[in-house]
Structure formats: structure tokens, C-alpha cells
Coordinates of C-alpha atoms and ligand atoms in Angstrom, one line a residue:
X1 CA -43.5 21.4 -45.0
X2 CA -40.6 19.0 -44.2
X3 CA -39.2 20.1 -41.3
X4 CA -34.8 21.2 -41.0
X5 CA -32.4 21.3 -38.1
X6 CA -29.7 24.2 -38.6
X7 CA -26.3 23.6 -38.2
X8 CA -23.9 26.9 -37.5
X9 CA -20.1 26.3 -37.9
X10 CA -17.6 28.7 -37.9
X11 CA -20.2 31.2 -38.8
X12 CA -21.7 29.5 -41.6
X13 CA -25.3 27.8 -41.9
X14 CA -26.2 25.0 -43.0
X15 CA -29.8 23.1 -43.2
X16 CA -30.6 19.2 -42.1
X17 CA -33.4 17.5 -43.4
X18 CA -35.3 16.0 -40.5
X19 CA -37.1 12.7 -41.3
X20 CA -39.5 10.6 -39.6
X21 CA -40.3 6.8 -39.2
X22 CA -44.0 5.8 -39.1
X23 CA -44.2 5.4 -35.4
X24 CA -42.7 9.4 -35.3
X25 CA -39.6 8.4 -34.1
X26 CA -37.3 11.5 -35.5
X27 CA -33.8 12.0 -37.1
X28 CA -31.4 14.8 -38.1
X29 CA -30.0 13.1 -41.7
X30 CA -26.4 14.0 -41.7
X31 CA -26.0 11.4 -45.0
X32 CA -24.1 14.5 -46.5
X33 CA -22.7 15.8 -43.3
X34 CA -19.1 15.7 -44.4
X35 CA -19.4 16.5 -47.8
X36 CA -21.4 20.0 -47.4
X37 CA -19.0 20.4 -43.9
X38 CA -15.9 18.5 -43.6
X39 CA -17.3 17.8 -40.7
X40 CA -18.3 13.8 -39.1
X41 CA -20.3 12.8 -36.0
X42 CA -18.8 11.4 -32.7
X43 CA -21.1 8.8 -31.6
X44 CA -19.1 6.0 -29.6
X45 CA -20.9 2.7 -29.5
X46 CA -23.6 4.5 -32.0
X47 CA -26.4 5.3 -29.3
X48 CA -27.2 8.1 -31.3
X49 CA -26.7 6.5 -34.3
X50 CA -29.3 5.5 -37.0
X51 CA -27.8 3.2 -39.6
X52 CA -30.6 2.4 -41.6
X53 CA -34.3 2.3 -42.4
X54 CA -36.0 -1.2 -41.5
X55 CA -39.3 -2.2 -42.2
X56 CA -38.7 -5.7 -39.7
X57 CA -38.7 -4.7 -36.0
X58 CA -40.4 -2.1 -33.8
X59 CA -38.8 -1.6 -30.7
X60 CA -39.7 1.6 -27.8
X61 CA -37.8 1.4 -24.9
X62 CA -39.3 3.8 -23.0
X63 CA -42.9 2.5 -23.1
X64 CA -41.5 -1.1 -23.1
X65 CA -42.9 -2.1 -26.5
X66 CA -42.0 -4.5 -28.7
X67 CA -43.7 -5.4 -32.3
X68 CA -42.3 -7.5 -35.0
X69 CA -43.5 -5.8 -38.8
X70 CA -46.2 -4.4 -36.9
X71 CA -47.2 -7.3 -34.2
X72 CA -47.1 -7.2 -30.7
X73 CA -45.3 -9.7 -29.6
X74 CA -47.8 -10.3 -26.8
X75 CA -49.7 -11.4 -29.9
X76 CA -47.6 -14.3 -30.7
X77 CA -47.9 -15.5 -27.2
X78 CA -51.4 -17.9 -27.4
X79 CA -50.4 -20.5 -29.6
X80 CA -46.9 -19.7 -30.3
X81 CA -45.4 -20.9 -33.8
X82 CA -41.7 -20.1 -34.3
X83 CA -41.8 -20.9 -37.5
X84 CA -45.0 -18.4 -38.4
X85 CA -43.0 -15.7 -37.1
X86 CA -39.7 -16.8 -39.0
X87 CA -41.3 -16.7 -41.9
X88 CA -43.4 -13.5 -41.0
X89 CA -39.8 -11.6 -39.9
X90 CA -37.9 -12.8 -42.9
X91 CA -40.9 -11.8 -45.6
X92 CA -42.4 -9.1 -44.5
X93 CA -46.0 -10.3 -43.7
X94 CA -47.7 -13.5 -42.0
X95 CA -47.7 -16.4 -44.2
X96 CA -51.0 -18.2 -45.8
X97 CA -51.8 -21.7 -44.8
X98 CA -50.7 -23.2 -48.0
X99 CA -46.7 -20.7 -47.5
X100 CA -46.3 -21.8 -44.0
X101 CA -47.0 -25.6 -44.9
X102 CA -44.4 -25.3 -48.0
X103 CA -42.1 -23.8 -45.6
X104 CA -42.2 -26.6 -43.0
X105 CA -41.8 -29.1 -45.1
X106 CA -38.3 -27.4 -46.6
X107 CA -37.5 -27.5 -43.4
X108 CA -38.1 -31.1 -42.6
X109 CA -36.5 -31.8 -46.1
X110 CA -32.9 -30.2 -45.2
X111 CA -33.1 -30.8 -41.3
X112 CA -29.8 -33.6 -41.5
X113 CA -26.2 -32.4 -42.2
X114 CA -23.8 -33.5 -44.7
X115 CA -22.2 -36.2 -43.9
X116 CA -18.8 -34.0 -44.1
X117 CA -20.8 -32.0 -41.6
X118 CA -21.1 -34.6 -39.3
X119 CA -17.7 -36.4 -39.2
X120 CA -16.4 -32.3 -38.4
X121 CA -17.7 -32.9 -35.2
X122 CA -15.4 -35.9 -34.3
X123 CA -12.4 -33.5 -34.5
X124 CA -13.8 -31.0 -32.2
X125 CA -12.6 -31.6 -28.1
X126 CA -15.3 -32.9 -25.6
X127 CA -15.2 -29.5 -23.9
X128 CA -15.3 -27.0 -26.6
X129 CA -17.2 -24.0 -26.0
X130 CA -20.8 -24.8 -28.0
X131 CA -21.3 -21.4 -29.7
X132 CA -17.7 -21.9 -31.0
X133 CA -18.7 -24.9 -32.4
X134 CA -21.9 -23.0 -33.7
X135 CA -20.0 -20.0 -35.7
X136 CA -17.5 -22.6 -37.0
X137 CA -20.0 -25.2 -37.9
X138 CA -22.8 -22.4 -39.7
X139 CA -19.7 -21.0 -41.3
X140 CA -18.4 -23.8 -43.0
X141 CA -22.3 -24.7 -44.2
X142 CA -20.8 -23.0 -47.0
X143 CA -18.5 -25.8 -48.2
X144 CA -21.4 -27.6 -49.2
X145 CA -24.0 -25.1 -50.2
X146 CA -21.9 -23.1 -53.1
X147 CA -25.3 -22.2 -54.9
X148 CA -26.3 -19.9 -52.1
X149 CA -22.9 -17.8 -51.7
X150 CA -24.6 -15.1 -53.7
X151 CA -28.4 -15.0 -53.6
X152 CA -30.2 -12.3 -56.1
X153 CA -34.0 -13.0 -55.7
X154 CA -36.4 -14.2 -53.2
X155 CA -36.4 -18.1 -53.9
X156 CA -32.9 -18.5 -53.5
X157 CA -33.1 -16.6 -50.3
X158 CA -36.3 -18.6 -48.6
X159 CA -34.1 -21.2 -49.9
X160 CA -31.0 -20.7 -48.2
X161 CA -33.1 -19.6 -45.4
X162 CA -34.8 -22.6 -45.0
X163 CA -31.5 -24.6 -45.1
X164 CA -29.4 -22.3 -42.1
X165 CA -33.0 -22.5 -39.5
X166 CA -33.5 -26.0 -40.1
X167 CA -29.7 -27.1 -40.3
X168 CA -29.0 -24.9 -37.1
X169 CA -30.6 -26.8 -34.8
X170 CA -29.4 -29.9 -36.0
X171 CA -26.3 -28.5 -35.2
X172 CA -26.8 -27.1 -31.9
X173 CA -28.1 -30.7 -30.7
X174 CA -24.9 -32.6 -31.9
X175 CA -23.1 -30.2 -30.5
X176 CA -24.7 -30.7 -27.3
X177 CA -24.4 -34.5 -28.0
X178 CA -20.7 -34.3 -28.7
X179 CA -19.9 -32.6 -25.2
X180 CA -22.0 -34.9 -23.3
X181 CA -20.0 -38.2 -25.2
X182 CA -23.4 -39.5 -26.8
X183 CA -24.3 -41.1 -30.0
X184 CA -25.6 -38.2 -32.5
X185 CA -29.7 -38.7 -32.6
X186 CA -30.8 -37.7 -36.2
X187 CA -33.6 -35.7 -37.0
X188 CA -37.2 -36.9 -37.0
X189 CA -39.2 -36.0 -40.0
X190 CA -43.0 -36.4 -38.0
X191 CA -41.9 -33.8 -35.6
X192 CA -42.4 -30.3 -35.6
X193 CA -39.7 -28.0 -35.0
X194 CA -39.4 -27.4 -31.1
X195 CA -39.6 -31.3 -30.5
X196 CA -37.2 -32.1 -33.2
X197 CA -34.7 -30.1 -31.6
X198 CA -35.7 -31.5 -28.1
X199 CA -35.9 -35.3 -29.6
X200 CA -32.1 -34.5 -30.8
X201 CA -30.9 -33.2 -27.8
X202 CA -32.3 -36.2 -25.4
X203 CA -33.5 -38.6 -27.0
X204 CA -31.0 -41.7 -26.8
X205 CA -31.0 -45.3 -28.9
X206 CA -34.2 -46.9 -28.6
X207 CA -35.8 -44.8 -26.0
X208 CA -37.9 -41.5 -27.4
X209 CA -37.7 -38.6 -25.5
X210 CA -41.8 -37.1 -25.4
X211 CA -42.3 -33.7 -25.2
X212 CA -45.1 -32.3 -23.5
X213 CA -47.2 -29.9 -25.3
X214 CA -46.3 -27.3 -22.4
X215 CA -42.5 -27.7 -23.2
X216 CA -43.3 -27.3 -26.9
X217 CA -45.3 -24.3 -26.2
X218 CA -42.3 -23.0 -24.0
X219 CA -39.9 -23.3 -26.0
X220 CA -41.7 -22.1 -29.0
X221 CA -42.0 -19.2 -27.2
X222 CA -38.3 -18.4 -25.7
X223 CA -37.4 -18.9 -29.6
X224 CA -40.0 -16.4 -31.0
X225 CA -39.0 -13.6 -28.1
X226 CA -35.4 -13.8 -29.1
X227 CA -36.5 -13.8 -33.3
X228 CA -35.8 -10.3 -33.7
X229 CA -34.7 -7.2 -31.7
X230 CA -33.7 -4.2 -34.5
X231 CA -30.3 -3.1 -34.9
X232 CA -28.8 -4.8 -31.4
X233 CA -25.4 -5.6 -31.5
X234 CA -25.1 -9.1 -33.4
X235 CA -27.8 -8.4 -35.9
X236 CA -25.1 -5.0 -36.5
X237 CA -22.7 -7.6 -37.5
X238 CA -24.9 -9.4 -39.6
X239 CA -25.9 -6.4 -41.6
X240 CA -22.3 -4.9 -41.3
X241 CA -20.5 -8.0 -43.1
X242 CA -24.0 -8.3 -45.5
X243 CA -22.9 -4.8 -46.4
X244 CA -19.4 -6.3 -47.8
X245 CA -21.8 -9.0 -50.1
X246 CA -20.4 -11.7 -47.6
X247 CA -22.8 -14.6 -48.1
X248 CA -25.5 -15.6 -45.6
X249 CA -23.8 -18.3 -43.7
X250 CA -20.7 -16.2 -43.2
X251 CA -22.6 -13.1 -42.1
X252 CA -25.1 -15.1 -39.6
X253 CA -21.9 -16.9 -37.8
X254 CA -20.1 -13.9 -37.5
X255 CA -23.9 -12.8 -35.8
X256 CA -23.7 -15.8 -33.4
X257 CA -19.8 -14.6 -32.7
X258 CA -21.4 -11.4 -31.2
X259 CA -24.0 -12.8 -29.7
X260 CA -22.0 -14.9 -27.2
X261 CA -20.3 -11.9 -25.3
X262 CA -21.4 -11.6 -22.4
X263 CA -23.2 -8.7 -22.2
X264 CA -24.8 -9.9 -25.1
X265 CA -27.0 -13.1 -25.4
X266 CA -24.2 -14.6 -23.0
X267 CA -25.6 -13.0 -20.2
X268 CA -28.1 -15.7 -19.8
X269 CA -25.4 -18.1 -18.7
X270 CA -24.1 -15.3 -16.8
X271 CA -27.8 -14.8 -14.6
X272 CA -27.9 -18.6 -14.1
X273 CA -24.3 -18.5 -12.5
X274 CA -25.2 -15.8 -10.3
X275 CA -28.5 -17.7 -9.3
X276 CA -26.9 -20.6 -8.8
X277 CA -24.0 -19.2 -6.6
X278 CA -26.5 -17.2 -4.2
X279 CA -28.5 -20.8 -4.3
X280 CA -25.3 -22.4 -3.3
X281 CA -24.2 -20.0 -0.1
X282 CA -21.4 -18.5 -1.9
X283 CA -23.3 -14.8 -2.5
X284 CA -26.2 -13.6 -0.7
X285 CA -28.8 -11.2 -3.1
X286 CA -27.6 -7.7 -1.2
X287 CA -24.0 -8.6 -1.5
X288 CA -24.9 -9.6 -5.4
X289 CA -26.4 -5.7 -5.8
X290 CA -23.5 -4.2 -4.0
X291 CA -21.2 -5.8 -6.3
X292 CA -23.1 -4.7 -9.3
X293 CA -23.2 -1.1 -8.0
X294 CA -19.6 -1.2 -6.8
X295 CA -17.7 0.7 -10.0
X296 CA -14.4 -0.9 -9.0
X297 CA -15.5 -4.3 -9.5
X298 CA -16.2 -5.7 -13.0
X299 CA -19.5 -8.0 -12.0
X300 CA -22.6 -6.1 -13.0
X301 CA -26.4 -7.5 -12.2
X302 CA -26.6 -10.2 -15.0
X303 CA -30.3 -9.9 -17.1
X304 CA -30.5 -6.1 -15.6
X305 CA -30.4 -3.5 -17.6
X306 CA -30.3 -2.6 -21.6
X307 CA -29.6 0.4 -23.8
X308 CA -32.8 -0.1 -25.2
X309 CA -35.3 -0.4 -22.3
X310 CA -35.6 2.3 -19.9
X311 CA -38.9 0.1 -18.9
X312 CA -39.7 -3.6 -18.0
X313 CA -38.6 -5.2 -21.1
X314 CA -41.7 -6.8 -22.7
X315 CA -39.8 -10.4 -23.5
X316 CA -39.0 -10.4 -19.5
X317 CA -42.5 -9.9 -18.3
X318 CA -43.9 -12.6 -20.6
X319 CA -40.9 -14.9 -19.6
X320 CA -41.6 -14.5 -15.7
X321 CA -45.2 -15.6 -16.3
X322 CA -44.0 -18.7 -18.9
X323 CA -41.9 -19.7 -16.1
X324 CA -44.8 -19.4 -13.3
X325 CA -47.0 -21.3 -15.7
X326 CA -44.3 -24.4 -16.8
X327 CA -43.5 -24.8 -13.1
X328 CA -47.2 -24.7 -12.1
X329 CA -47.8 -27.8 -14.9
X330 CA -44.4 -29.9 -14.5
X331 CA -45.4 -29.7 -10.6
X332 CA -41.8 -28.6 -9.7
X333 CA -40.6 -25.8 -7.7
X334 CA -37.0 -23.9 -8.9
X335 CA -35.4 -22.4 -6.1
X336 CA -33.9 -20.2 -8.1
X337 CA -36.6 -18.7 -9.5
X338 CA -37.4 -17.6 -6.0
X339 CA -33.9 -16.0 -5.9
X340 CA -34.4 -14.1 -9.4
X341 CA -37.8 -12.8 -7.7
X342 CA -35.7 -11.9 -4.5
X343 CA -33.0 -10.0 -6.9
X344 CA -35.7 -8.3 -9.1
X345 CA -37.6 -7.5 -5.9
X346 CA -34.5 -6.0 -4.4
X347 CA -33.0 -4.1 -7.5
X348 CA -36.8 -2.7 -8.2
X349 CA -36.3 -0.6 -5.0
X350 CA -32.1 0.3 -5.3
X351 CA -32.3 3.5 -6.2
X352 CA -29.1 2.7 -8.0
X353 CA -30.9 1.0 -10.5
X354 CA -34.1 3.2 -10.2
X355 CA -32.1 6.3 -11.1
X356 CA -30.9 4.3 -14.1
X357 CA -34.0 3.0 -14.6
X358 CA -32.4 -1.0 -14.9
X359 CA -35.2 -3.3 -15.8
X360 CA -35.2 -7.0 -16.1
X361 CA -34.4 -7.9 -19.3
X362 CA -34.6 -10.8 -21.8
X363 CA -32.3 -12.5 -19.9
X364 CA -33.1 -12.8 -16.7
X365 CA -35.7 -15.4 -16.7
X366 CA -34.9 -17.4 -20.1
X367 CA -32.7 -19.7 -18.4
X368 CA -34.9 -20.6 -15.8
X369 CA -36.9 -21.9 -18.4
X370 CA -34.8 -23.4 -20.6
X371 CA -33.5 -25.1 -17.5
X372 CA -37.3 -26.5 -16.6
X373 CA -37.1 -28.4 -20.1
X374 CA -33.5 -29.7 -19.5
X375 CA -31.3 -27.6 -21.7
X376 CA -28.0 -27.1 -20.1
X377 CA -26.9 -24.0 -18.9
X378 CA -23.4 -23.9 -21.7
X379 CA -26.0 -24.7 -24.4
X380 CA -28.7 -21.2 -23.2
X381 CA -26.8 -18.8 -25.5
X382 CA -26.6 -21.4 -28.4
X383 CA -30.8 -21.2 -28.1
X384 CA -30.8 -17.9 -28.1
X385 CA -29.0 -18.1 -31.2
X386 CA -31.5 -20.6 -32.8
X387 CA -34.3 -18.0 -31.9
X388 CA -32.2 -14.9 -33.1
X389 CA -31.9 -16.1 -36.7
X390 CA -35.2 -15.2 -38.3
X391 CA -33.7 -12.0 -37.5
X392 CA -30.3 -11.8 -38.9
X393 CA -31.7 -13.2 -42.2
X394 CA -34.6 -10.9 -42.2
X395 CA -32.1 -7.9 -41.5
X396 CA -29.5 -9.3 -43.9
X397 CA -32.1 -9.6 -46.5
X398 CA -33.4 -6.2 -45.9
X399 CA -29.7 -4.7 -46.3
X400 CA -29.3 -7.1 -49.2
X401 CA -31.9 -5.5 -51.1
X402 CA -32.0 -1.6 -49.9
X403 CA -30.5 -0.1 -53.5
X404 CA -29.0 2.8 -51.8
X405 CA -27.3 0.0 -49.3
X406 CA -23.5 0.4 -49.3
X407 CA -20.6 -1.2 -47.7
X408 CA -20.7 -0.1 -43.2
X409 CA -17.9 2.0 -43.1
X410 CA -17.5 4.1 -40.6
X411 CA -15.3 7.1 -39.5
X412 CA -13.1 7.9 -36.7
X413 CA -11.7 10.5 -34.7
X414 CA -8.2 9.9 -35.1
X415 CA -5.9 10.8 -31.8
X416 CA -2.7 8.9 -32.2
X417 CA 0.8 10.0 -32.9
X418 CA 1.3 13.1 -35.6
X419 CA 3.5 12.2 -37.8
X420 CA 7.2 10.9 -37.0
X421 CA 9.6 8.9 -39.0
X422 CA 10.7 5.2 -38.8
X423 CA 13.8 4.7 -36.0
X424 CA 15.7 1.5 -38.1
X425 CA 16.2 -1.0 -35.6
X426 CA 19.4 -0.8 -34.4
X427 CA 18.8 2.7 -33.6
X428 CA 16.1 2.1 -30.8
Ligands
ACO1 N1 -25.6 -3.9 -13.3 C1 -25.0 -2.8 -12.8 N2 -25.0 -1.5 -13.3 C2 -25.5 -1.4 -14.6 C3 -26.1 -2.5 -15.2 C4 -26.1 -3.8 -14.6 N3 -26.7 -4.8 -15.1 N4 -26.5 -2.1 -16.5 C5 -26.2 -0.8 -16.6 N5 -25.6 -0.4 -15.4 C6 -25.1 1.0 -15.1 C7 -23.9 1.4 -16.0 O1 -22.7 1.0 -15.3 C8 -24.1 2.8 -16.0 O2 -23.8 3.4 -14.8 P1 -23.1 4.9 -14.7 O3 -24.2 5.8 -15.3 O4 -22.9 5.1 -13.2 O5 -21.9 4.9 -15.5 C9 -25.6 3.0 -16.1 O6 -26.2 1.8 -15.5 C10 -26.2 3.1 -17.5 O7 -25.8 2.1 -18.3 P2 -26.2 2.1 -19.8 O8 -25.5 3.2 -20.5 O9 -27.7 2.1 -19.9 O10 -25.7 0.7 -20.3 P3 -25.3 0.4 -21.8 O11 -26.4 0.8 -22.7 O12 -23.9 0.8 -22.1 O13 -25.3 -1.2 -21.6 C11 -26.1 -3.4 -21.1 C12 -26.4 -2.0 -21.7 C13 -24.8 -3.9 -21.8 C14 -27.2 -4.4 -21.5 C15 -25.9 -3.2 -19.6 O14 -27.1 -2.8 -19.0 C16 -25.4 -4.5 -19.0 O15 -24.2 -4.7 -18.9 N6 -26.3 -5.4 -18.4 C17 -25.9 -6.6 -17.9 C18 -25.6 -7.6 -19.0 C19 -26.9 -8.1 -19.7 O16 -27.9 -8.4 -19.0 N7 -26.9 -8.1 -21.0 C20 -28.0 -8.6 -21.8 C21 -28.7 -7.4 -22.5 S1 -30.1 -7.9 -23.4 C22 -29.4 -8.7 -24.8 O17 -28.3 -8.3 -25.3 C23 -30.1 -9.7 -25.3

């Protein structure tokens, strides 16, 4: 028997159908709250809040799981593919040999930027923010791709798909190129996606840069633990301008817009400045935990904490051993990875951030990697975003196609000024 929560107001009754997601997760359905009621929810920041049904991304906080349609991403961990699970998050199973070949090679084929693209660039200052340059530059892919401002069945999608994943590293690389005053390397059609975007990024006239299989590997890996993570806060803004019928481009930048707050994907440049000012004398690792306890001062432990995760968070734990193993192979040693030990070691047993149960998350050891291949620290969020896009399609697509999908439009409760009348101005 499906199973009702009872509601009493002002004396009166009323039932609420209770549903149930496949891994029993439950909800009250207040679809028709206001209608039956008068009634809304208050819900700041939508903790409570289901705003949809998704198929894409399994996420339980408490038992620090993870699963993309159905996977663990431990799974994805042995020989990691970004591209597999692209393809896997944006259509809903894993792909055949023959559909992951077809979809590489669409890749390769749009991987360079119209020239219009390209000559943006010049205009842009030396020391522009890179995500800025990111939203801007994915946003304005729409100049020059007018066929996918509406997209009404699959094809079109995998094709306009194929076009932002590919085209977005390109982009992330000259943007990198343009702050750092070099020549923009183009894209090489033999290599596969991870050492494309490396061979872009450092590569310079006439001498190849060569990436190790354990770089490829690694960063193959940061990408794929970043693809997806449910209804967080960017991929919200993805679905929530999808809801309007923006088109893909204009939905995803407004994604990577999000993304770079930071206590969003910007906190990974945020954990590396905190690192990197205890490396340099300026913070010692109790006085960086004091500060993040302290409630008068803004600074909280960067990479600590989430509103998912009440556990180790799953990408953190398979980060800190990617970053034992890379160091162990390149036969380097990162102080600062002993300092995110020191600061996970110390926060473990705070019983500040025991009582709130505060966890590593996905930030805290990404950019310890990234910085092991070379990748600056402005440019960490601009990967994440590369890695996050699987995932705004995929959710896009999903609240493309739901039929009972409407425009996001939520309520408020309203406590401003009753009404009062217009002063004219020379009576103030
Ligand atoms: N340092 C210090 N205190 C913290 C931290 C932290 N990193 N995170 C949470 N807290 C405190 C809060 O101040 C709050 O304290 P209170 O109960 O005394 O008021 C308590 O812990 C509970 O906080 P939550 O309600 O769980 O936090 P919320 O869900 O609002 O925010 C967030 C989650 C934004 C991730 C937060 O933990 C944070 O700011 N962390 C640091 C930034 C960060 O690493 N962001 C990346 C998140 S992962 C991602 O987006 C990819």
C-alpha cells in the first residue's frame, strides 16, 4: 500500500503521498502543497529540498558512497577513461566498443576552435581570471554553433555534446597559454584526450611535451571524480537555466559561473593557498584550525567539509592514494602533501570538526595532484570544470527531456515593507 504523511493545519487534514527512490531514499511530495493548502515550504538553500528525479548520479553521504548510473566510482579507478564515463553519464549506460570509438573520433574531429574563437582571446588581458575566460568563451560557442541552440533528439545532443567536451579543453589550454604570454599550441589529432589537453598546455614550438602514462592515468582520473555529483550547486544552475529552454552552451557556462565560488570547485585553489602559506611560515596547521573554528573570522578549513558527506568523501580517499602513488613514480616528494596529512591528521581528532562530522572532501588533495603534473594552481578550478561537464550535459539532458519538466521557479517568504506609497522626490 503506498505509504502517506498527514499534514494538520488549522484543524484540517490533509494526506501526502510518500515516494521512494530505488536505493529507499524517501520523500514527502508536496508537488500540490499550495494548491490543496495555500500553504509553501521554507527550505533556505534547499537542504531539504528534492527538485527532481534523476536516473544519472547516486550519492549517500552518510556511508560515503558514490556511484555514477549505478557504478561505483571505485570502479572506474583501474584503467580510468574519462571519456567512457562521459559518454556513460550523458547516455545512460556504458558504451560498446564500436559507440566509444565513434565518440572519440567526434571529438578529435571538433577539438580546434573557430578561428573567431581564437582571435577572442587576443582581446582578453594577460591576467584575466581563467574561469572568466571559460564562461565567456563556452558562452559565446554559440555564435558559431546556431544549429545546436535548440536540440530535440539524441543525435543533435551527442552532437553538441561532443563539440562543448572536446572544444572545452581546447579552450582551457589557450587560456592558460594566453596568461603565461605563449604561442597557442593546437590540438593533436593522434592523442587521446588527457594528453591533448596536456600537449596544449605545455607543449611549446618544436619541442613535444610527453606524457607519462602515470600522468595520463592521473589526470584521467581527477576528471572522472569530478564528472558528476547530483544536484550540487552548479549542476542546479545548469538544470535551472535548462528549465527556461536556454541552450546547452549558455546553461553549462552559467554551470562553470557557479562552480568557481569558493566554496564551490574554487576551493581547490583555496586548499593549495592555505598549504602553501603554512609551507611558507606565514600559518602554522593549529593556528589554521583555530581560524576555521573561530566564528568571527570568515576563513574556514578549505577541502573540509560538505553538505553532502557526513563521511570521508569517497573522491578524497581515492585522491590521497593517486597522490601517494604519482609521487611514489615521478620520485618527488610535495611538502605540502605532508602538510594536508598534518591538517587532515589534526582536524580528524578536533572535536569541532568531529561533532560536525567535517571530512576531507574532493578538494583537498586534487590540487596536489594537479600540481604533480604541472597545472597551475589559477587553472585547478578551470579542470574541475573540464571534469564536471559530462555532468551538466547529462543533467541538462535529463531535465531537457523529463515531460513533466517545467521552468525552476521557486517561492519565497516574503518579509519586506507592507504596502506604502511613492514619496515624489522633492518630498524626501
Ligand atoms: N571549516 C570550518 N567550519 C566548517 C567547515 C569548514 N570547512 N565546513 C563546515 N563548517 C561548520 C559550519 O560553519 C557549521 O558550523 P555551526 O554548526 O557551528 O554553524 C557546521 O560546520 C555545519 O556546516 P554545514 O551546514 O554542514 O555546511 P554547509 O552544508 O552549509 O556547507 C560547505 C558545506 C560549503 C562545503 C562547507 O563545508 C565549507 O564551506 N567547506 C569549505 C569549502 C569547501 O571545501 N568547499 C568545497 C565543497 S566540495 C565541492 O563543492 C566540490
Amino acid at each position: 500500500m503506498a505509504q502517506k504523511a498527514t499534514l494538520i493545519v488549522d484543524g484540517k487534514q490533509f494526506e501526502l503521498s510518500i515516494l521512494e527512490g530505488t536505493e529507499g531514499e524517501r520523500a514527502i511530495d508536496i508537488s500540490r502543497l499550495r494548491e490543496e493548502t495555500g500553504l509553501i515550504t521554507f527550505d533556505p538553500s534547499m537542504a531539504n529540498t528534492g527538485v527532481c528525479r534523476s536516473e544519472i548520479t547516486f550519492v549517500d553521504g552518510e556511508n560515503g558512497i558514490l556511484r555514477y548510473r549505478g557504478i561505483p566510482i571505485e570502479e572506474f579507478t583501474e584503467r580510468p577513461n574519462f571519456i567512457e564515463v562521459a559518454w556513460l553519464l550523458i547516455f545512460g549506460r556504458l558504451p560498446t566498443r564500436d559507440e566509444l570509438t565513434a565518440f572519440s573520433e567526434k571529438l578529435t574531429e571538433h577539438e580546434l576552435l573557430h578561428e573567431g574563437i581564437k582571435h577572442q582571446f587576443q582581446h582578453i588581458p594577460v591576467d584575466a581570471p581563467p574561469m572568466a575566460i571559460l564562461s565567456a568563451t563556452v558562452s559565446s560557442l554559440a555564435y558559431y554553433h546556431h544549429q545546436f541552440l535548440s536540440v530535440e533528439d539524441t543525435e543533435s545532443l551527442a552532437e553538441a555534446a561532443a563539440r562543448l567536451i572536446s572544444k572545452v579543453r581546447t579552450i582551457a589550454a589557450f587560456a592558460y597559454r594566453r596568461s603565461q604570454g605563449m604561442p597557442f599550441i593546437y590540438p593533436d589529432p593522434k592523442l587521446r584526450y588527457c594528453a591533448n589537453f596536456l600537449h596544449m598546455m605545455f607543449s611549446i614550438p618544436y619541442r613535444q611535451y610527453v606524457v607519462t602514462p602515470e600522468i595520463e592515468d592521473a589526470l584521467n582520473l581527477v576528471f572522472i571524480l569530478h564528472a558528476d555529483h547530483e544536484q550540487n550547486c552548479s549542476s542546479s544552475v545548469v538544470r535551472a537555466v535548462g528549465s527556461a529552454r536556454a541552450n546547452l552552451f549558455a546553461s553549462c557556462a552559467a554551470g562553470v559561473s557557479a562552480l568557481w565560488g569558493p566554496l564551490h570547485g574554487g576551493a581547490n585553489v583555496e586548499v593549495m593557498q592555505m598549504l602553501e602559506r603554512i609551507h611558507q611560515g606565514g600559518l602554522s596547521p593549529e593556528q589554521c584550525l583555530r581560524d576555521a573554528k573561530d566564528k568571527t573570522n570568515p576563513f574556514r578549513l578549505y577541502g573540509f567539509g560538505h553538505r553532502i558527506y557526513k563521511n570521508y568523501d569517497p573522491r578524497a580517499k581515492i585522491l590521497k592514494q593517486m597522490c601517494e602513488k604519482v609521487f611514489a613514480q615521478v620520485k618527488r616528494h610535495d611538502p605540502l602533501l605532508d602538510i594536508a596529512r598534518k591538517l587532515e591528521e589534526l582536524a580528524l581528532a578536533d572535536p569541532y570538526f568531529v561533532e560536525r562530522r567535517l571530512y576531507p572532501n574532493v578538494d583537498f588533495y586534487s590540487g596536489i595532484l594537479l600540481r604533480a603534473m604541472g597545472i597551475p594552481t589559477n587553472m585547478f578550478t578551470v579542470c574541475f570544470a573540464i571534469g564536471r561537464l559530462p555532468g551538466w550535459i547529462a543533467q541538462w539532458k535529463e531535465q531537457h527531456e523529463d515531460p513533466a519538466g517545467r521552468i525552476v521557479r521557486p517561492r519565497q517568504l516574503y518579509v519586506g515593507p507592507v504596502k506604502k506609497h511613492y514619496v515624489p522626490l522633492d518630498e524626501r
